[in-house]
Short mmCIF file of C-alpha atoms and ligand atoms in Angstrom, two decimals:
data_model
loop_
_atom_site.label_atom_id
_atom_site.label_comp_id
_atom_site.label_asym_id
_atom_site.label_seq_id
_atom_site.Cartn_x
_atom_site.Cartn_y
_atom_site.Cartn_z
CA UNK A 17 21.82 -15.82 5.35
CA UNK A 18 18.80 -13.53 5.55
CA UNK A 19 16.49 -12.48 2.73
CA UNK A 20 14.08 -10.10 4.41
CA UNK A 21 12.19 -9.09 1.26
CA UNK A 22 11.56 -11.69 -1.41
CA UNK A 23 8.54 -12.46 -3.60
CA UNK A 24 8.77 -16.26 -3.43
CA UNK A 25 5.33 -16.72 -5.00
CA UNK A 26 6.33 -14.85 -8.16
CA UNK A 27 9.17 -17.15 -9.28
CA UNK A 28 8.26 -19.51 -12.15
CA UNK A 29 8.67 -22.50 -9.80
CA UNK A 30 8.21 -21.22 -6.21
CA UNK A 31 8.48 -24.71 -4.66
CA UNK A 32 11.95 -25.18 -6.06
CA UNK A 33 13.08 -21.82 -4.63
CA UNK A 34 11.53 -22.65 -1.24
CA UNK A 35 13.31 -26.04 -1.18
CA UNK A 36 16.63 -24.38 -2.00
CA UNK A 37 16.12 -21.75 0.74
CA UNK A 38 15.41 -24.51 3.26
CA UNK A 39 18.43 -26.55 2.10
CA UNK A 40 20.67 -23.51 2.51
CA UNK A 41 19.08 -22.44 5.81
CA UNK A 42 18.15 -18.98 4.57
CA UNK A 43 15.77 -16.98 6.79
CA UNK A 44 13.20 -15.50 4.42
CA UNK A 45 10.49 -12.88 4.72
CA UNK A 46 8.23 -13.85 1.84
CA UNK A 47 6.28 -10.72 0.94
CA UNK A 48 3.11 -10.70 -1.13
CA UNK A 49 1.67 -8.07 -3.45
CA UNK A 50 -2.06 -8.75 -2.92
CA UNK A 51 -4.12 -10.06 0.01
CA UNK A 52 -5.56 -12.72 -2.31
CA UNK A 53 -2.02 -14.16 -2.74
CA UNK A 54 -1.46 -14.58 0.98
CA UNK A 55 -3.11 -17.93 1.69
CA UNK A 56 -1.42 -19.70 -1.25
CA UNK A 57 1.96 -18.14 -0.49
CA UNK A 58 1.71 -19.11 3.18
CA UNK A 59 1.04 -22.70 2.10
CA UNK A 60 4.33 -22.77 0.15
CA UNK A 61 6.32 -22.87 3.39
CA UNK A 62 3.78 -24.30 5.83
CA UNK A 63 5.44 -25.53 9.03
CA UNK A 64 8.82 -24.01 8.10
CA UNK A 65 9.84 -21.49 10.76
CA UNK A 66 12.66 -20.10 8.63
CA UNK A 67 10.23 -18.73 6.03
CA UNK A 68 7.69 -16.16 7.19
CA UNK A 69 4.96 -14.89 4.90
CA UNK A 70 3.87 -11.25 4.96
CA UNK A 71 0.42 -9.98 4.03
CA UNK A 72 0.74 -7.17 1.50
CA UNK A 73 -0.84 -4.82 -0.98
CA UNK A 74 1.82 -3.37 -3.24
CA UNK A 75 1.57 0.38 -3.93
CA UNK A 76 2.13 -0.17 -7.66
CA UNK A 77 -1.15 -2.10 -7.89
CA UNK A 78 -3.06 -0.22 -5.19
CA UNK A 79 -5.16 1.31 -7.97
CA UNK A 80 -6.49 -2.05 -9.19
CA UNK A 81 -6.58 -3.88 -5.85
CA UNK A 82 -8.01 -1.32 -3.46
CA UNK A 83 -11.11 -3.55 -3.20
CA UNK A 84 -8.94 -6.18 -1.47
CA UNK A 85 -8.58 -4.03 1.65
CA UNK A 86 -11.54 -5.85 3.15
CA UNK A 87 -9.74 -9.17 2.62
CA UNK A 88 -6.58 -7.59 4.07
CA UNK A 89 -8.45 -6.74 7.26
CA UNK A 90 -9.91 -10.25 7.50
CA UNK A 91 -6.50 -11.89 7.14
CA UNK A 92 -4.55 -9.49 9.35
CA UNK A 93 -5.38 -11.36 12.57
CA UNK A 94 -3.46 -14.40 11.24
CA UNK A 95 -0.56 -12.41 9.76
CA UNK A 96 2.37 -11.53 11.98
CA UNK A 97 4.18 -9.74 9.14
CA UNK A 98 2.86 -7.16 6.69
CA UNK A 99 4.41 -6.28 3.30
CA UNK A 100 4.89 -5.30 0.66
CA UNK A 101 3.11 -2.05 1.39
CA UNK A 102 4.03 1.60 0.97
CA UNK A 103 3.96 4.37 -1.60
CA UNK A 104 5.53 4.78 -5.06
CA UNK A 105 6.01 8.31 -6.35
CA UNK A 106 7.42 7.40 -9.79
CA UNK A 107 5.71 9.15 -12.75
CA UNK A 108 4.14 5.93 -14.06
CA UNK A 109 2.21 5.51 -10.80
CA UNK A 110 1.19 9.16 -10.32
CA UNK A 111 -2.31 8.45 -11.63
CA UNK A 112 -2.99 6.12 -8.68
CA UNK A 113 -1.37 8.26 -5.99
CA UNK A 114 -4.65 8.95 -4.18
CA UNK A 115 -5.46 5.21 -4.14
CA UNK A 116 -1.96 4.45 -2.87
CA UNK A 117 -2.34 6.90 0.00
CA UNK A 118 -5.77 5.56 0.88
CA UNK A 119 -4.53 1.95 0.85
CA UNK A 120 -1.32 2.66 2.82
CA UNK A 121 -3.10 4.73 5.47
CA UNK A 122 -5.86 2.13 5.79
CA UNK A 123 -3.26 -0.61 6.31
CA UNK A 124 -1.33 1.41 8.92
CA UNK A 125 -4.55 2.08 10.83
CA UNK A 126 -5.57 -1.59 10.67
CA UNK A 127 -2.13 -2.66 11.88
CA UNK A 128 -2.27 -0.21 14.76
CA UNK A 129 -5.74 -1.45 15.74
CA UNK A 130 -4.39 -5.02 15.61
CA UNK A 131 -1.58 -4.18 18.05
CA UNK A 132 1.21 -3.52 15.54
CA UNK A 133 2.99 -5.61 12.95
CA UNK A 134 6.45 -5.96 11.43
CA UNK A 135 6.21 -4.02 8.16
CA UNK A 136 8.26 -4.35 4.94
CA UNK A 137 7.86 -1.01 3.19
CA UNK A 138 8.37 0.29 -0.35
CA UNK A 139 9.18 4.02 -0.55
CA UNK A 140 10.53 4.64 -4.07
CA UNK A 141 10.42 8.38 -4.81
CA UNK A 142 8.13 8.74 -1.79
CA UNK A 143 10.41 8.48 1.24
CA UNK A 144 9.15 11.66 2.93
CA UNK A 145 5.53 10.75 2.19
CA UNK A 146 6.04 7.29 3.72
CA UNK A 147 7.84 8.70 6.78
CA UNK A 148 5.06 11.27 7.29
CA UNK A 149 2.57 8.40 7.62
CA UNK A 150 4.79 6.28 9.86
CA UNK A 151 5.15 9.28 12.13
CA UNK A 152 1.39 9.80 12.16
CA UNK A 153 0.61 6.15 13.03
CA UNK A 154 3.50 5.07 15.28
CA UNK A 155 1.53 2.14 16.71
CA UNK A 156 1.28 0.51 13.28
CA UNK A 157 4.44 -1.40 13.94
CA UNK A 158 8.10 -1.78 13.25
CA UNK A 159 9.09 -0.48 9.83
CA UNK A 160 11.74 -2.09 7.68
CA UNK A 161 12.35 0.18 4.69
CA UNK A 162 13.22 -2.05 1.76
CA UNK A 163 15.63 -0.81 -0.97
CA UNK A 164 15.65 2.67 0.55
CA UNK A 165 16.44 5.28 -2.12
CA UNK A 166 15.63 8.61 -0.47
CA UNK A 167 18.09 11.42 0.17
CA UNK A 168 20.40 11.78 3.17
CA UNK A 169 17.97 14.01 5.07
CA UNK A 170 15.22 11.43 4.62
CA UNK A 171 17.60 8.66 5.70
CA UNK A 172 18.44 10.58 8.87
CA UNK A 173 14.74 11.06 9.57
CA UNK A 174 14.05 7.34 9.02
CA UNK A 175 16.86 6.45 11.43
CA UNK A 176 15.52 8.90 14.03
CA UNK A 177 12.07 7.32 13.64
CA UNK A 178 13.57 3.92 14.50
CA UNK A 179 13.26 2.31 11.07
CA UNK A 180 15.34 -0.66 9.95
CA UNK A 181 16.56 -1.16 6.38
CA UNK A 182 16.81 -4.19 4.10
CA UNK A 183 19.50 -3.76 1.46
CA UNK A 184 20.19 -6.01 -1.50
CA UNK A 185 22.78 -6.56 -4.21
CA UNK A 186 20.79 -4.51 -6.74
CA UNK A 187 20.67 -1.50 -4.40
CA UNK A 188 24.34 -1.88 -3.48
CA UNK A 189 25.42 -1.96 -7.13
CA UNK A 190 24.85 1.82 -7.41
CA UNK A 191 27.01 4.54 -5.87
CA UNK A 192 23.96 6.15 -4.28
CA UNK A 193 22.77 2.86 -2.82
CA UNK A 194 26.20 2.21 -1.30
CA UNK A 195 26.40 5.76 0.03
CA UNK A 196 23.02 5.40 1.78
CA UNK A 197 23.85 1.94 3.14
CA UNK A 198 27.16 3.19 4.54
CA UNK A 199 25.23 5.77 6.57
CA UNK A 200 22.81 3.25 8.07
CA UNK A 201 23.57 2.13 11.65
CA UNK A 202 24.93 -1.42 11.48
CA UNK A 203 22.39 -2.59 14.03
CA UNK A 204 19.51 -1.52 11.77
CA UNK A 205 20.52 -3.40 8.61
CA UNK A 206 19.17 -6.64 7.12
CA UNK A 207 19.75 -8.12 3.66
CA UNK A 208 17.20 -8.77 0.93
CA UNK A 209 17.04 -10.00 -2.65
CA UNK A 210 13.73 -8.44 -3.80
CA UNK A 211 13.66 -11.29 -6.29
CA UNK A 212 12.35 -12.01 -8.80
CA UNK A 213 11.74 -8.29 -9.49
CA UNK A 214 15.31 -7.17 -8.80
CA UNK A 215 17.69 -8.03 -11.62
CA UNK A 216 21.34 -9.02 -11.40
CA UNK A 217 23.26 -9.15 -14.68
CA UNK A 218 20.04 -9.55 -16.62
CA UNK A 219 18.54 -12.35 -14.50
CA UNK A 220 16.16 -12.41 -11.56
CA UNK A 221 17.81 -12.13 -8.15
CA UNK A 222 17.51 -15.30 -6.04
CA UNK A 223 17.34 -15.38 -2.20
CA UNK A 224 20.90 -16.76 -1.97
CA UNK A 225 22.18 -13.73 -3.89
CA UNK A 226 22.05 -11.90 -0.55
CA UNK A 227 25.59 -13.22 -0.14
CA UNK A 228 26.62 -10.53 -2.65
CA UNK A 229 25.13 -7.92 -0.32
CA UNK A 230 26.99 -9.49 2.61
CA UNK A 231 30.25 -9.17 0.65
CA UNK A 232 29.49 -5.52 -0.16
CA UNK A 233 28.66 -4.75 3.50
CA UNK A 234 31.87 -6.48 4.58
CA UNK A 235 33.96 -4.18 2.42
CA UNK A 236 31.90 -1.14 3.52
CA UNK A 237 32.18 -1.98 7.22
CA UNK A 238 35.78 -3.22 6.94
CA UNK A 239 34.69 -6.50 8.51
CA UNK A 240 34.85 -10.13 7.49
CA UNK A 241 31.81 -11.68 5.83
CA UNK A 242 31.43 -13.90 8.87
CA UNK A 243 31.31 -10.84 11.15
CA UNK A 244 28.69 -9.26 8.88
CA UNK A 245 26.58 -12.45 8.97
CA UNK A 246 26.77 -12.39 12.78
CA UNK A 247 25.72 -8.73 12.95
CA UNK A 248 22.80 -9.35 10.57
CA UNK A 249 21.73 -12.45 12.49
CA UNK A 250 21.79 -10.46 15.74
CA UNK A 251 19.67 -7.75 14.12
CA UNK A 252 17.14 -10.35 12.96
CA UNK A 253 16.97 -11.95 16.39
CA UNK A 254 16.50 -8.61 18.14
CA UNK A 255 13.77 -7.70 15.66
CA UNK A 256 11.99 -11.02 16.18
CA UNK A 257 12.24 -10.74 19.98
CA UNK A 258 10.93 -7.20 20.37
CA UNK A 259 7.23 -6.37 20.27
CA UNK A 260 6.07 -4.74 17.02
CA UNK A 261 4.05 -2.14 18.88
CA UNK A 262 6.27 0.85 18.20
CA UNK A 263 8.90 2.00 15.76
MN1 MN B 330 9.49 -6.02 -3.65
#
């Protein structure tokens, strides 16, 4: 199983979740929300190749944490993966929009200067604004749009730009989420939990809940769950094997 967007460090007992992921053989991209969280979160899975830690600065806190961009730049040389980054256009984050743009553009430029990174990107209510920037800085890396919720035109544009998508059970529980996922090329899809933020039946999603997304994709693609797992694993391997220099 693959959980390509999970906030391992934000669970009440991260070590327990890490141990369970290792026991179940789940490949995890452990994203962070601030550069200052990166070193501690990396230590949670030190020496474990199945769990990769991404250096991030979440758009929802870009207003408060803009000063950590300097730390971001210092750590980037040691970070192969970058996320969670992006833009959030929801009304409650409108007041920090200018900070968000400054932070996101700074990160894309730093990633490009560093030779490109694999990027896990948030684009809630800001899909076009995110795609505009990815188009402007193509050398920033390979973009995986997490929990994509744009419209069909924006989805088409993201596909044309070469983006991948990580989809989770929370996204696939809505009609719109399923409609978007059904229009994504199978070879561009990965699964995610977005735990512990994402909720499933009133509880935090766990990395192993990606099996619910696998089941949903199986019914969408008219394939067995085993076939879906093989497709997703192939997508992950291709992503890991290709250089992150271009979308
Ligand atoms: Mn997230």
